[in-house]
Coordinates of N, CA and C in Angstrom, one line a residue:
R1 N 140.8 -1.9 98.3 CA 140.1 -1.1 99.3 C 139.0 -1.9 100.0
R2 N 138.4 -2.8 99.4 CA 137.4 -3.6 100.0 C 138.0 -4.5 101.1
R3 N 139.2 -5.0 100.8 CA 139.9 -5.9 101.8 C 140.2 -5.1 103.1
V4 N 140.6 -3.8 102.9 CA 140.8 -3.0 104.1 C 139.6 -2.9 105.0
Y5 N 138.4 -2.6 104.3 CA 137.2 -2.6 105.1 C 136.8 -3.9 105.7
D6 N 137.1 -5.0 105.0 CA 136.9 -6.3 105.6 C 137.7 -6.5 106.9
A7 N 139.0 -6.1 106.7 CA 139.9 -6.3 107.9 C 139.5 -5.4 109.0
L8 N 139.0 -4.2 108.8 CA 138.5 -3.3 109.8 C 137.3 -3.9 110.5
N9 N 136.4 -4.4 109.7 CA 135.2 -5.1 110.2 C 135.5 -6.2 111.2
V10 N 136.5 -7.0 110.8 CA 136.9 -8.1 111.6 C 137.5 -7.6 112.9
L11 N 138.3 -6.6 112.9 CA 138.9 -6.0 114.1 C 137.8 -5.4 115.0
M12 N 136.8 -4.8 114.4 CA 135.7 -4.2 115.2 C 134.9 -5.3 115.8
A13 N 134.7 -6.4 115.1 CA 133.9 -7.5 115.6 C 134.6 -8.2 116.8
M14 N 136.0 -8.1 116.7 CA 136.8 -8.7 117.9 C 137.0 -7.7 119.0
D15 N 136.4 -6.5 118.8 CA 136.5 -5.4 119.8 C 137.9 -5.0 120.0
I16 N 138.7 -5.0 119.0 CA 140.1 -4.5 119.0 C 140.1 -3.0 118.7
I17 N 139.3 -2.6 117.8 CA 139.2 -1.2 117.4 C 137.7 -0.8 117.5
S18 N 137.5 0.5 117.6 CA 136.1 1.0 117.5 C 136.2 2.1 116.4
K19 N 135.0 2.3 115.8 CA 135.0 3.2 114.7 C 133.8 4.1 114.9
D20 N 134.0 5.4 114.8 CA 133.0 6.4 114.9 C 133.1 7.3 113.7
K21 N 132.2 7.1 112.7 CA 132.3 7.8 111.4 C 133.7 7.5 110.8
K22 N 134.6 8.5 110.7 CA 135.9 8.2 110.1 C 137.0 8.0 111.1
D23 N 136.7 8.2 112.4 CA 137.7 8.1 113.4 C 137.7 6.6 113.9
I24 N 139.0 6.1 113.9 CA 139.2 4.7 114.3 C 140.0 4.8 115.6
T25 N 139.6 4.1 116.6 CA 140.3 4.1 117.9 C 140.7 2.7 118.3
W26 N 142.0 2.6 118.7 CA 142.5 1.3 119.1 C 142.0 1.0 120.5
R27 N 141.4 -0.1 120.8 CA 140.9 -0.5 122.1 C 141.8 -1.5 122.8
G28 N 142.6 -2.2 122.0 CA 143.5 -3.2 122.6 C 143.1 -4.6 122.2
L29 N 144.1 -5.5 122.4 CA 143.9 -6.9 122.0 C 143.0 -7.6 123.0
P30 N 142.2 -8.5 122.6 CA 141.4 -9.2 123.6 C 142.3 -10.1 124.5
T31 N 141.8 -10.2 125.7 CA 142.5 -11.1 126.7 C 141.6 -12.2 127.1
A32 N 142.2 -13.2 127.7 CA 141.5 -14.3 128.2 C 140.9 -13.9 129.6
E33 N 139.9 -13.1 129.6 CA 139.3 -12.6 130.8 C 138.9 -13.7 131.8
S34 N 138.3 -14.8 131.2 CA 137.8 -15.8 132.1 C 139.0 -16.6 132.7
Q35 N 140.0 -16.7 132.0 CA 141.2 -17.3 132.6 C 141.9 -16.4 133.6
D36 N 141.9 -15.1 133.3 CA 142.4 -14.2 134.3 C 141.6 -14.2 135.5
L37 N 140.3 -14.2 135.4 CA 139.4 -14.3 136.5 C 139.6 -15.5 137.4
E38 N 139.8 -16.6 136.7 CA 140.1 -17.9 137.5 C 141.4 -17.8 138.2
V39 N 142.4 -17.2 137.6 CA 143.7 -17.1 138.3 C 143.5 -16.1 139.5
M40 N 142.8 -15.1 139.3 CA 142.6 -14.1 140.4 C 141.8 -14.8 141.6
R41 N 140.8 -15.6 141.2 CA 140.0 -16.3 142.3 C 140.9 -17.3 143.0
D42 N 141.8 -18.0 142.3 CA 142.7 -19.0 142.9 C 143.6 -18.2 143.9
E43 N 144.1 -17.1 143.4 CA 145.0 -16.3 144.2 C 144.3 -15.8 145.5
M44 N 143.1 -15.4 145.3 CA 142.3 -14.9 146.5 C 142.0 -16.0 147.5
E45 N 141.7 -17.2 147.0 CA 141.5 -18.3 147.9 C 142.8 -18.7 148.7
F46 N 144.0 -18.6 147.9 CA 145.3 -18.9 148.5 C 145.5 -17.8 149.6
R47 N 145.3 -16.6 149.3 CA 145.5 -15.5 150.3 C 144.6 -15.6 151.5
K48 N 143.3 -16.0 151.3 CA 142.4 -16.2 152.4 C 142.9 -17.4 153.3
A49 N 143.4 -18.4 152.7 CA 143.9 -19.5 153.5 C 145.2 -19.1 154.3
Q50 N 146.0 -18.3 153.7 CA 147.2 -17.8 154.4 C 146.8 -16.9 155.6
L51 N 145.8 -16.1 155.3 CA 145.3 -15.2 156.4 C 144.7 -15.9 157.5
Q52 N 144.0 -17.0 157.2 CA 143.4 -17.8 158.3 C 144.5 -18.5 159.1
Q53 N 145.5 -19.0 158.4 CA 146.7 -19.6 159.2 C 147.3 -18.6 160.1
K54 N 147.5 -17.4 159.6 CA 148.2 -16.4 160.4 C 147.3 -16.0 161.6
K55 N 146.0 -15.9 161.4 CA 145.0 -15.6 162.5 C 145.1 -16.7 163.5
D56 N 145.1 -18.0 163.1 CA 145.2 -19.1 164.1 C 146.5 -19.0 164.8
A57 N 147.6 -18.7 164.2 CA 148.9 -18.6 164.8 C 148.9 -17.5 165.8
L58 N 148.3 -16.3 165.5 CA 148.3 -15.2 166.4 C 147.4 -15.5 167.6
R59 N 146.3 -16.2 167.3 CA 145.4 -16.6 168.5 C 146.2 -17.5 169.4
E60 N 147.0 -18.4 168.9 CA 147.7 -19.3 169.8 C 148.8 -18.6 170.6
L61 N 149.4 -17.6 169.9 CA 150.4 -16.8 170.6 C 149.8 -15.9 171.7
M62 N 148.6 -15.4 171.5 CA 147.9 -14.6 172.5 C 147.5 -15.5 173.7
V63 N 147.1 -16.7 173.4 CA 146.7 -17.7 174.5 C 148.0 -17.9 175.3
Q64 N 149.1 -18.2 174.7 CA 150.4 -18.4 175.4 C 150.8 -17.2 176.2
Q65 N 150.6 -16.0 175.7 CA 151.0 -14.8 176.4 C 150.1 -14.7 177.7
V66 N 148.8 -15.0 177.6 CA 147.9 -14.9 178.7 C 148.4 -15.9 179.7
C67 N 148.7 -17.1 179.3 CA 149.1 -18.2 180.2 C 150.4 -17.8 181.0
F68 N 151.4 -17.2 180.2 CA 152.6 -16.8 180.9 C 152.3 -15.7 181.9
R69 N 151.5 -14.7 181.5 CA 151.2 -13.6 182.5 C 150.5 -14.2 183.7
N70 N 149.6 -15.1 183.5 CA 149.0 -15.8 184.7 C 150.0 -16.5 185.5
L71 N 150.9 -17.2 184.9 CA 151.9 -17.9 185.6 C 152.8 -16.9 186.4
I72 N 153.2 -15.8 185.8 CA 154.0 -14.8 186.5 C 153.2 -14.3 187.7
W73 N 152.0 -14.0 187.4 CA 151.1 -13.5 188.5 C 151.0 -14.5 189.7
H74 N 150.8 -15.7 189.3 CA 150.7 -16.8 190.3 C 152.0 -16.9 191.1
N75 N 153.1 -16.8 190.4 CA 154.4 -16.9 191.2 C 154.6 -15.7 192.0
H76 N 154.2 -14.5 191.5 CA 154.3 -13.3 192.3 C 153.5 -13.4 193.6
Q77 N 152.3 -13.9 193.5 CA 151.4 -14.1 194.7 C 152.0 -15.0 195.7
R78 N 152.7 -16.0 195.2 CA 153.2 -17.1 196.1 C 154.7 -16.9 196.3
S79 N 155.2 -15.7 196.3 CA 156.6 -15.4 196.4 C 157.2 -15.8 197.8
A80 N 156.3 -15.8 198.8 CA 156.8 -16.2 200.2 C 157.1 -17.7 200.3
E81 N 156.4 -18.5 199.5 CA 156.6 -19.9 199.6 C 157.2 -20.5 198.3
P82 N 158.5 -20.7 198.3 CA 159.1 -21.1 197.0 C 158.7 -22.5 196.5
Q83 N 158.2 -23.4 197.4 CA 157.8 -24.7 196.9 C 156.5 -24.6 196.1
E84 N 155.7 -23.5 196.3 CA 154.5 -23.4 195.5 C 154.7 -22.7 194.2
R85 N 155.9 -22.2 194.0 CA 156.1 -21.5 192.7 C 156.3 -22.5 191.6
I86 N 156.0 -22.1 190.4 CA 156.2 -22.9 189.2 C 157.4 -22.3 188.5
P87 N 158.4 -23.1 188.3 CA 159.6 -22.5 187.7 C 159.5 -22.2 186.2
L88 N 160.1 -21.2 185.7 CA 160.1 -20.9 184.3 C 161.4 -21.5 183.7
P89 N 161.5 -21.9 182.5 CA 160.4 -22.0 181.5 C 159.5 -23.2 181.8
F90 N 158.2 -22.9 181.7 CA 157.2 -23.8 181.9 C 156.5 -24.0 180.6
I91 N 156.3 -25.2 180.2 CA 155.6 -25.5 178.9 C 154.1 -25.4 179.1
V92 N 153.5 -24.5 178.4 CA 152.0 -24.3 178.5 C 151.3 -25.2 177.5

């Protein structure tokens, strides 16, 4: 009987169970919270880097779109004089 109480005390000390009078409640096995936290931080940094890369790529595509629209507008304005037109595809 004493060994059972010793085992219960050890489990309570490890926060695996909790005891309120005669009621014993299972709380779960301990996890490596600090390791989990580090993995989550690494994942968050990785995701932030990916997001920044995608933002940069989107910004570049938006600049290209504006350049193409300006080129089309330029060609439309100069439609009377073909020598002043810039042919597509034009590398921006």
